[in-house]
mmCIF file of C-alpha atoms in Angstrom:
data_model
loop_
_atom_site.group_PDB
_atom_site.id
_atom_site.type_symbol
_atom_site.label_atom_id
_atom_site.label_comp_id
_atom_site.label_asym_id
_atom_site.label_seq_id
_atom_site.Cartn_x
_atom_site.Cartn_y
_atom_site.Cartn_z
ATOM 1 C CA UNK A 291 1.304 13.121 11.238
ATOM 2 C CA UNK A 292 1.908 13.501 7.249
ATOM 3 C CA UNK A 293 -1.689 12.731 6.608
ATOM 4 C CA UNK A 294 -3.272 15.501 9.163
ATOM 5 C CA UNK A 295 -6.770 16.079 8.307
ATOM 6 C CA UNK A 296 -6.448 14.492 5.265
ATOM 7 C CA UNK A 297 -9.423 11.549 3.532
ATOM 8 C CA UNK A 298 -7.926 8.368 2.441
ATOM 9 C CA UNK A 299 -10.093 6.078 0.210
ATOM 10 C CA UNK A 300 -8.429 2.640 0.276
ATOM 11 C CA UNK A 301 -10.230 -0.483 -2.333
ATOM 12 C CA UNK A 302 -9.116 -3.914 -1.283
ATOM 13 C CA UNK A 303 -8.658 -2.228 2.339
ATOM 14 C CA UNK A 304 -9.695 -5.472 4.488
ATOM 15 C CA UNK A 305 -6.444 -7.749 4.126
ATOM 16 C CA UNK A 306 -2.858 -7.355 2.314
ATOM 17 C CA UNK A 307 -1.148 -3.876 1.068
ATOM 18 C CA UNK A 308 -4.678 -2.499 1.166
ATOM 19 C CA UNK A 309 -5.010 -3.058 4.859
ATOM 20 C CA UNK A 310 -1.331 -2.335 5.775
ATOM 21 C CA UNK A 311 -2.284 1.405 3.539
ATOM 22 C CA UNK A 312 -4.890 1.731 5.686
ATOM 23 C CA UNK A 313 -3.411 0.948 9.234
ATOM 24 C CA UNK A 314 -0.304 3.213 8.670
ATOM 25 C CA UNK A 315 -2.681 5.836 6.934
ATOM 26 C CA UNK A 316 -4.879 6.513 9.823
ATOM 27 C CA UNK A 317 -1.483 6.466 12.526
ATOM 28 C CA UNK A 318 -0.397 9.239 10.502
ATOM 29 C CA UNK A 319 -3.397 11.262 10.966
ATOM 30 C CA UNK A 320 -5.462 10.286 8.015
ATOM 31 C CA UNK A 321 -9.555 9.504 7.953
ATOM 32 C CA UNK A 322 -9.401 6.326 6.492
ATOM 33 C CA UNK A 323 -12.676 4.540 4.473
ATOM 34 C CA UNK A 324 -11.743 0.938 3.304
ATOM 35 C CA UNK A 325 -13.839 -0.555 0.643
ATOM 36 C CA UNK A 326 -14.206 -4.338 -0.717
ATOM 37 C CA UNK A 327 -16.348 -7.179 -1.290
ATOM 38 C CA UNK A 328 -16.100 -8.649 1.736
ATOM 39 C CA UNK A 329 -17.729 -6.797 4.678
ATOM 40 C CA UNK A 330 -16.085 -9.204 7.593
ATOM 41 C CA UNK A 331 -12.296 -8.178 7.557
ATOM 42 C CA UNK A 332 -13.550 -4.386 6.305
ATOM 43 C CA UNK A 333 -15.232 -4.102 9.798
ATOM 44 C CA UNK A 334 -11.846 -5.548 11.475
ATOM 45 C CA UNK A 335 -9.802 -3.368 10.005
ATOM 46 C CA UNK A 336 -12.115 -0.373 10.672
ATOM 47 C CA UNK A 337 -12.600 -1.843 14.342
ATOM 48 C CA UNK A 338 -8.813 -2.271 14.767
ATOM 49 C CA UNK A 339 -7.901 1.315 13.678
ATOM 50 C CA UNK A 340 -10.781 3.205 15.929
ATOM 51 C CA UNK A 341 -9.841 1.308 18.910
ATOM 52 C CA UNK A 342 -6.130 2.869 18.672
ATOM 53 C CA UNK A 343 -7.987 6.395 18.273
ATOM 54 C CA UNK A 344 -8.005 6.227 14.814
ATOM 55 C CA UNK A 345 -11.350 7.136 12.560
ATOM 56 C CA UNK A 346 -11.917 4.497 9.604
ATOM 57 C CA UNK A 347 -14.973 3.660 8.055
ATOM 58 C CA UNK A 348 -15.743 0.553 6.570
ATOM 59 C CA UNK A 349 -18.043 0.324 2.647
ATOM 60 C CA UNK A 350 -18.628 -2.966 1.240
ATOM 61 C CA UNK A 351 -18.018 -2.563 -2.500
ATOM 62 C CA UNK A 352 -17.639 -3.959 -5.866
ATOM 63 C CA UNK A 353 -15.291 -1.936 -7.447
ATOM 64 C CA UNK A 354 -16.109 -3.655 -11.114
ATOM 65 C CA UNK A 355 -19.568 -2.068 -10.582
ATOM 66 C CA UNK A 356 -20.405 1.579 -11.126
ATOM 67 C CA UNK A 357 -23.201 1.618 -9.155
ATOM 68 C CA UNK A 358 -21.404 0.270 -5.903
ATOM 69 C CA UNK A 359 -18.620 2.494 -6.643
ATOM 70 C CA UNK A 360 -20.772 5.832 -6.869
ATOM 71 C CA UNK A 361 -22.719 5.084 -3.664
ATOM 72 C CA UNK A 362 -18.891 4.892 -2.093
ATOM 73 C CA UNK A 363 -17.780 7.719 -2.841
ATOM 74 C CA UNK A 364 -21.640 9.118 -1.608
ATOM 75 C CA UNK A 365 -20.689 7.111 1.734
ATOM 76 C CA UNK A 366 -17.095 8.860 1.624
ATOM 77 C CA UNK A 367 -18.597 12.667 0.797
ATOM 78 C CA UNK A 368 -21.183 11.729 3.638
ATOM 79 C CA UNK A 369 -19.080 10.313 6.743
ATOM 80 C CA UNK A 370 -15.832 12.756 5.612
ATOM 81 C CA UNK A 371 -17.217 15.849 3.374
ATOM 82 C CA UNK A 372 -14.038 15.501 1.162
ATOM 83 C CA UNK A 373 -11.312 13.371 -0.101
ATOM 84 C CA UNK A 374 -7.336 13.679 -0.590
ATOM 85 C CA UNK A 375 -6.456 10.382 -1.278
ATOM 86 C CA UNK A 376 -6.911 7.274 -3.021
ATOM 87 C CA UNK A 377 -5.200 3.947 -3.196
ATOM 88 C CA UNK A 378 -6.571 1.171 -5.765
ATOM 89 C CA UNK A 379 -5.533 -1.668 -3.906
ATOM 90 C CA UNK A 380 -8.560 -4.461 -5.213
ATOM 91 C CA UNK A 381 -7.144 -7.151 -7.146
ATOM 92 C CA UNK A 382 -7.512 -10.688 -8.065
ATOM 93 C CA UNK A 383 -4.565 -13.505 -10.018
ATOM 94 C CA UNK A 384 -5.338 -15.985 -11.927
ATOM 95 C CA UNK A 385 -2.196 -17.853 -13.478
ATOM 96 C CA UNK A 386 -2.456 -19.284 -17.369
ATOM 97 C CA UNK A 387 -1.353 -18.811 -20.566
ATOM 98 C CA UNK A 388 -3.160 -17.843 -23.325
ATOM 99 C CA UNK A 389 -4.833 -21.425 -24.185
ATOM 100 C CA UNK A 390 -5.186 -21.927 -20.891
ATOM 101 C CA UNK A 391 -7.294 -18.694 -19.894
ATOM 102 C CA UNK A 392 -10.639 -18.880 -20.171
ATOM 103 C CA UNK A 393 -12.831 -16.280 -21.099
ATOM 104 C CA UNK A 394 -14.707 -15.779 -17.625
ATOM 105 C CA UNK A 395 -10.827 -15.332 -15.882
ATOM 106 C CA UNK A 396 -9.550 -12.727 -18.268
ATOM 107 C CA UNK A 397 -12.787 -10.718 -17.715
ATOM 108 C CA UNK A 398 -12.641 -11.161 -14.010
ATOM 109 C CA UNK A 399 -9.376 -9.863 -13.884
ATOM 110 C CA UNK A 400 -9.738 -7.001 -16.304
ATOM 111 C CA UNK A 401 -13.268 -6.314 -14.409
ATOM 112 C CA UNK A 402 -11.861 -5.654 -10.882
ATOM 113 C CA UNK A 403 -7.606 -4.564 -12.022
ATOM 114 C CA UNK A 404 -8.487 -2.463 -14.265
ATOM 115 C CA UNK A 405 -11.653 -1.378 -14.892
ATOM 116 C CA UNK A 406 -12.464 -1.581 -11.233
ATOM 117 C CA UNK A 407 -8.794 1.241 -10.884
ATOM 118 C CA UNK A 408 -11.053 3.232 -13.926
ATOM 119 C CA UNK A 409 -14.208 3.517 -11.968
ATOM 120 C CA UNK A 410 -12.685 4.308 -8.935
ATOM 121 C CA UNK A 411 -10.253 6.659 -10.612
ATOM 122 C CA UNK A 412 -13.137 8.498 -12.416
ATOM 123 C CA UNK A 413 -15.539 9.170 -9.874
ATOM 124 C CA UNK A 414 -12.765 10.636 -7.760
ATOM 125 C CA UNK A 415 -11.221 12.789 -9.596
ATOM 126 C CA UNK A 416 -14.239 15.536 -9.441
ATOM 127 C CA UNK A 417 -14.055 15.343 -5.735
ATOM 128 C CA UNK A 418 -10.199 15.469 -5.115
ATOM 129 C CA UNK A 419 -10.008 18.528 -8.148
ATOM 130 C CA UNK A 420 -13.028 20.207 -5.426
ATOM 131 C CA UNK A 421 -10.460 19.584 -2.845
ATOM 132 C CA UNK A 422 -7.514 21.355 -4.736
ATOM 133 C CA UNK A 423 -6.256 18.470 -5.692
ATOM 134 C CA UNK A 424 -4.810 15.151 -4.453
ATOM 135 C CA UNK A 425 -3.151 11.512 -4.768
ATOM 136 C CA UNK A 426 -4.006 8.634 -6.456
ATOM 137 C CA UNK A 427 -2.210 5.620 -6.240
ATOM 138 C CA UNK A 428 -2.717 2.405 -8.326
ATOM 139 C CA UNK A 429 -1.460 -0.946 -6.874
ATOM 140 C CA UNK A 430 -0.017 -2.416 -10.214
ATOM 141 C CA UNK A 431 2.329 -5.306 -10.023
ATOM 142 C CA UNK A 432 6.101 -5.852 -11.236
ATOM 143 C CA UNK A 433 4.185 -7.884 -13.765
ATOM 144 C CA UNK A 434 2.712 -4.176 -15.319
ATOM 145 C CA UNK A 435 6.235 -3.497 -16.304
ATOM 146 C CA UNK A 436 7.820 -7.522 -17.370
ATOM 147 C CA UNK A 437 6.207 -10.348 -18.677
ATOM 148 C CA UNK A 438 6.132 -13.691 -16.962
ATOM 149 C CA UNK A 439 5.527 -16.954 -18.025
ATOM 150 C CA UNK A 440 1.695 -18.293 -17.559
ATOM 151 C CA UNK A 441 0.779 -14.659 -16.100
ATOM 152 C CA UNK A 442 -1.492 -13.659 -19.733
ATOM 153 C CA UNK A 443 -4.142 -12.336 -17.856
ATOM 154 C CA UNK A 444 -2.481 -10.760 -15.092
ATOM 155 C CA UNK A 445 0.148 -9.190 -16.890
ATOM 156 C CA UNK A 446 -2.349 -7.758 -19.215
ATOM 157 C CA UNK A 447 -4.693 -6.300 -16.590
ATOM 158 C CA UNK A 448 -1.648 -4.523 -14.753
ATOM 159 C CA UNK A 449 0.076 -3.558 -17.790
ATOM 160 C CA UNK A 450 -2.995 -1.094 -18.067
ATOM 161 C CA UNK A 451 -2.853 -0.613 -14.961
ATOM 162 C CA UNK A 452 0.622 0.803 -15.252
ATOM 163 C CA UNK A 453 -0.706 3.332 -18.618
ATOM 164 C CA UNK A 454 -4.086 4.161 -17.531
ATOM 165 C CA UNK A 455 -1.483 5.854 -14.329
ATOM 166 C CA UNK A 456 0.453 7.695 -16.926
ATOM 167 C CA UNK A 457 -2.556 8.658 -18.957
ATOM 168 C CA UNK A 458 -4.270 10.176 -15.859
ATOM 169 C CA UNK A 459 -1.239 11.885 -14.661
ATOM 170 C CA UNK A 460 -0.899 14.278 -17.886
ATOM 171 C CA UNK A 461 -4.791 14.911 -17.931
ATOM 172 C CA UNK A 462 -5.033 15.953 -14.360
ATOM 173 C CA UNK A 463 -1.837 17.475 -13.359
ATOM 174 C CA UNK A 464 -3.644 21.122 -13.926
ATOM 175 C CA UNK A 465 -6.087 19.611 -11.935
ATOM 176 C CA UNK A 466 -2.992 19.275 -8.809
ATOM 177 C CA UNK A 467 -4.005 15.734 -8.596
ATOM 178 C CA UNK A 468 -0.631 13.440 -8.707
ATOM 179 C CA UNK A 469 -1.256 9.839 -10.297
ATOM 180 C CA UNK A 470 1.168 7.015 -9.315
ATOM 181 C CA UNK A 471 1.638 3.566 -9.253
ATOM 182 C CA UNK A 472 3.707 1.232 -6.902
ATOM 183 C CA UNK A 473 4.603 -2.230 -9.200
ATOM 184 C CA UNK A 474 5.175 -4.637 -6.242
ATOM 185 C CA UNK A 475 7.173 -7.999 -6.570
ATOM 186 C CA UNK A 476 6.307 -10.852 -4.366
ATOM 187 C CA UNK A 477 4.869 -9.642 -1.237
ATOM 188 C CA UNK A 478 3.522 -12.079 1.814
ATOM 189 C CA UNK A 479 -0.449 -11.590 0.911
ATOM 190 C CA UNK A 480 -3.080 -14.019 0.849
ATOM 191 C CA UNK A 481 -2.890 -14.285 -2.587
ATOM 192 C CA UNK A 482 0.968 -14.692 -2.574
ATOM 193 C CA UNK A 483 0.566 -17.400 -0.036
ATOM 194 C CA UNK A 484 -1.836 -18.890 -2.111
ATOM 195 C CA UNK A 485 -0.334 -18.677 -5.160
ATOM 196 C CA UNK A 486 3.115 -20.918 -3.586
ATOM 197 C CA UNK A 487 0.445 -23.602 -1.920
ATOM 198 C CA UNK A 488 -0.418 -24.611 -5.385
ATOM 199 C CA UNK A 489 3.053 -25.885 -6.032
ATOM 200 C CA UNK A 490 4.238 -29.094 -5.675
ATOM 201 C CA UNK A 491 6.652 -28.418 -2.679
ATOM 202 C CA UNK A 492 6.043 -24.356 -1.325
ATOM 203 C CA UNK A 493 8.695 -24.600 0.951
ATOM 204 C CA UNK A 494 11.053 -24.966 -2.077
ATOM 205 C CA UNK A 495 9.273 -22.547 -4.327
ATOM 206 C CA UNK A 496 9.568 -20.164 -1.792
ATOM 207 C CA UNK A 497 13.018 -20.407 -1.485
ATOM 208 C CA UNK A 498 13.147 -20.373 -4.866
ATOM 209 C CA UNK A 499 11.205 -16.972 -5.269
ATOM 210 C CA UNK A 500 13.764 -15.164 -2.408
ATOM 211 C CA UNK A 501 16.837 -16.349 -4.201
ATOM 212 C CA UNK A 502 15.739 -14.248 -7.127
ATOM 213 C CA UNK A 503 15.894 -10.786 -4.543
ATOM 214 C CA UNK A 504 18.266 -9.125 -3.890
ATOM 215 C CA UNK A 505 17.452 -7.993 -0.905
ATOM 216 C CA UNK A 506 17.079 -11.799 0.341
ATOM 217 C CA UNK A 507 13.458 -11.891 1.739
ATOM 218 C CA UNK A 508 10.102 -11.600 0.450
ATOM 219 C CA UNK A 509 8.059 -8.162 0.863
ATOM 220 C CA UNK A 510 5.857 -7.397 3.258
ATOM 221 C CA UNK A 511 2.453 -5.427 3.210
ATOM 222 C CA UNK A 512 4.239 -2.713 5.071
ATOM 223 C CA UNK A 513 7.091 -2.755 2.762
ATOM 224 C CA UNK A 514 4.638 -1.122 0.370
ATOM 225 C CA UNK A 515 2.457 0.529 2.677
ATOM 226 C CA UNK A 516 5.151 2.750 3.488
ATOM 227 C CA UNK A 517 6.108 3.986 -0.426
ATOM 228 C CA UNK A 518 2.135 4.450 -0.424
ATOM 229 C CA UNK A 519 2.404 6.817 2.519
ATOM 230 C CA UNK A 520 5.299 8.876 0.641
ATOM 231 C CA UNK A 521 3.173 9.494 -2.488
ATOM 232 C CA UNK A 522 0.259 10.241 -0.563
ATOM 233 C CA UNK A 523 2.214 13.264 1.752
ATOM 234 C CA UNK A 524 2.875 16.065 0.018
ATOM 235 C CA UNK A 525 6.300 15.162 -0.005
ATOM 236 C CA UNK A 526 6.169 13.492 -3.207
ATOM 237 C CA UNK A 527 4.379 16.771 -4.516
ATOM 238 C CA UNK A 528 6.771 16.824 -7.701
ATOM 239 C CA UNK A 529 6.164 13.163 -8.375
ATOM 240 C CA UNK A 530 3.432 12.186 -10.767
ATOM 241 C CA UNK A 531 3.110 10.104 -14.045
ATOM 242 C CA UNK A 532 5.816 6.992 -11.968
ATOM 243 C CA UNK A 533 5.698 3.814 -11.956
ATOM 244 C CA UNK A 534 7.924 2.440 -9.079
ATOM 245 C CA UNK A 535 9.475 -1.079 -8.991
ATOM 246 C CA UNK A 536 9.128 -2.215 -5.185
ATOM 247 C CA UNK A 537 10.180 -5.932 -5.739
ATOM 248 C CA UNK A 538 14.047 -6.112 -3.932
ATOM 249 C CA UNK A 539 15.812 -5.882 -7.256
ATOM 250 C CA UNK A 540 13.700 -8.472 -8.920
ATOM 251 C CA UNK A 541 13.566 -6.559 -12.193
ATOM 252 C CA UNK A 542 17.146 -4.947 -11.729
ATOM 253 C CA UNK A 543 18.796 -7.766 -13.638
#
C-alpha cells in the first residue's frame, strides 16, 4: 500500500497510461479521481476500480479549459478534502511537418499537452503546498527530449512539456512538491495503435518500430504505470526536476 490515504488526480484517466496510473494507483491504496473529455470509459474505469474495493471518482473535463479544470479540482476538494498527487496524462498526436501542420492542429496540441499540463499544474499546486506537499507527474513523450521526422507539433508541445517540469520543480521544491516527467517511447495505446493503422502495411511497421528496442517489445500502459507509482511514493522523495526516458533503449543509441 505505497499510496495509503493518499489523493491521486489522474487527466486522460479513461484509457492508456492514464487508466493503467489509475488502476495500479487505487490497488496501492490511493483515492483515485480520473478526469477527461469523454465521460463513457471515465465511468468504466471508476466502475472497474470500486468494484475491486477501490474508491475512484470519475470528472468529465477539458483540461485546455480553465473553467472545467477549476470546477475539478472543486469536485476533487469536495469528494476527497485534499490532494497528494497528480499525473498529466491528457494528450492528443497529430503527425506533420511544418508545411504540413495546420494552424488548428498545432493549437490543438499545444491546447490540451501543454497548456492543458499548465492549468492543471497551476491550480494544484495551492492545494498539494496545503497538503505539505506532493507529486506531480507530466506524461511527456521520448519526443520531449529527440526530434523526429514529421512530429513538428508533437515534439514541440512535449518539448515544453519536458521544461515547464523543470521550471516547476525549482519554484516549488520549498513548497515539498516534487515535479517529474516520464518521456515514454512507443507504448500499446489507442493512439499508438492508431498511429501504425495509418501505414501502408502495420504489421511491418510494427515490426519495424520493435526492432529499434532494445528490449525487443513494445511498452505497455503498465510499463509506465509502474515508474508513475515510484515517483508518486515517497520513495522517490529526493527525485524532482527528471525527466526519465521509458522507451527500451530507444534513445540510448
Amino acid at each position: 500500500m505505497r499510496l495509503k490515504n493518499k489523493v491521486a488526480l489522474i487527466t486522460g484517466g479513461g484509457t492508456g497510461i492514464g487508466r493503467a496510473c489509475a488502476e495500479l494507483f487505487a490497488r496501492e491504496g490511493a483515492g483515485v479521481v480520473v478526469a477527461g473529455r469523454r465521460r463513457e470509459p471515465l465511468e468504466e474505469v471508476s466502475g472497474a476500480i470500486t468494484a475491486v474495493g477501490g474508491r475512484c471518482l470519475a470528472q468529465p473535463c477539458d483540461v485546455s479549459q480553465a473553467a472545467e479544470v477549476e470546477r475539478l479540482l472543486a469536485r476533487v476538494l469536495g469528494e476527497f478534502g485534499g490532494l497528494n498527487v497528480v499525473v498529466n496524462s491528457a494528450g492528443l498526436w497529430r503527425a506533420g511537418t511544418a508545411e504540413e501542420t495546420s494552424e488548428a492542429d498545432w493549437d490543438a496540441l499545444m491546447r490540451v499537452n501543454l497548456k492543458g499540463v499548465f492549468l492543471v499544474s497551476r491550480m494544484a499546486i495551492p492545494v498539494l503546498r496545503r497538503a505539505g506537499g506532493g507529486s506531480i507527474i507530466n506524461i511527456s513523450s521520448i519526443l520531449g527530449l529527440v526530434g523526429m521526422k514529421r512530429r513538428v507539433a508533437y515534439a514541440a508541445s512535449k518539448g515544453g512539456v519536458t521544461l515547464l517540469t523543470k521550471a516547476m520543480a525549482l519554484d516549488h521544491g520549498p513548497d515539498k512538491i516534487r515535479v517529474n516527467c516520464i518521456c515514454p517511447g512507443i507504448v500499446e495505446t489507442d493512439m499508438i495503435r492508431g498511429i501504425l493503422s495509418q501505414s501502408a502495411d502495420p504489421e511491418a511497421e510494427r515490426q519495424r518500430r520493435v526492432e529499434q528496442l532494445a528490449v525487443g517489445r513494445i511498452g505497455q500502459p503498465e510499463d509506465v504505470a509502474h515508474l508513475a507509482l515510484y515517483l508518486a511514493s515517497d520513495e522517490s522523495a529526493w527525485l524532482t526536476g527528471a525527466a526519465i526516458p521509458l522507451d527500451a533503449g530507444f534513445t540510448a543509441a
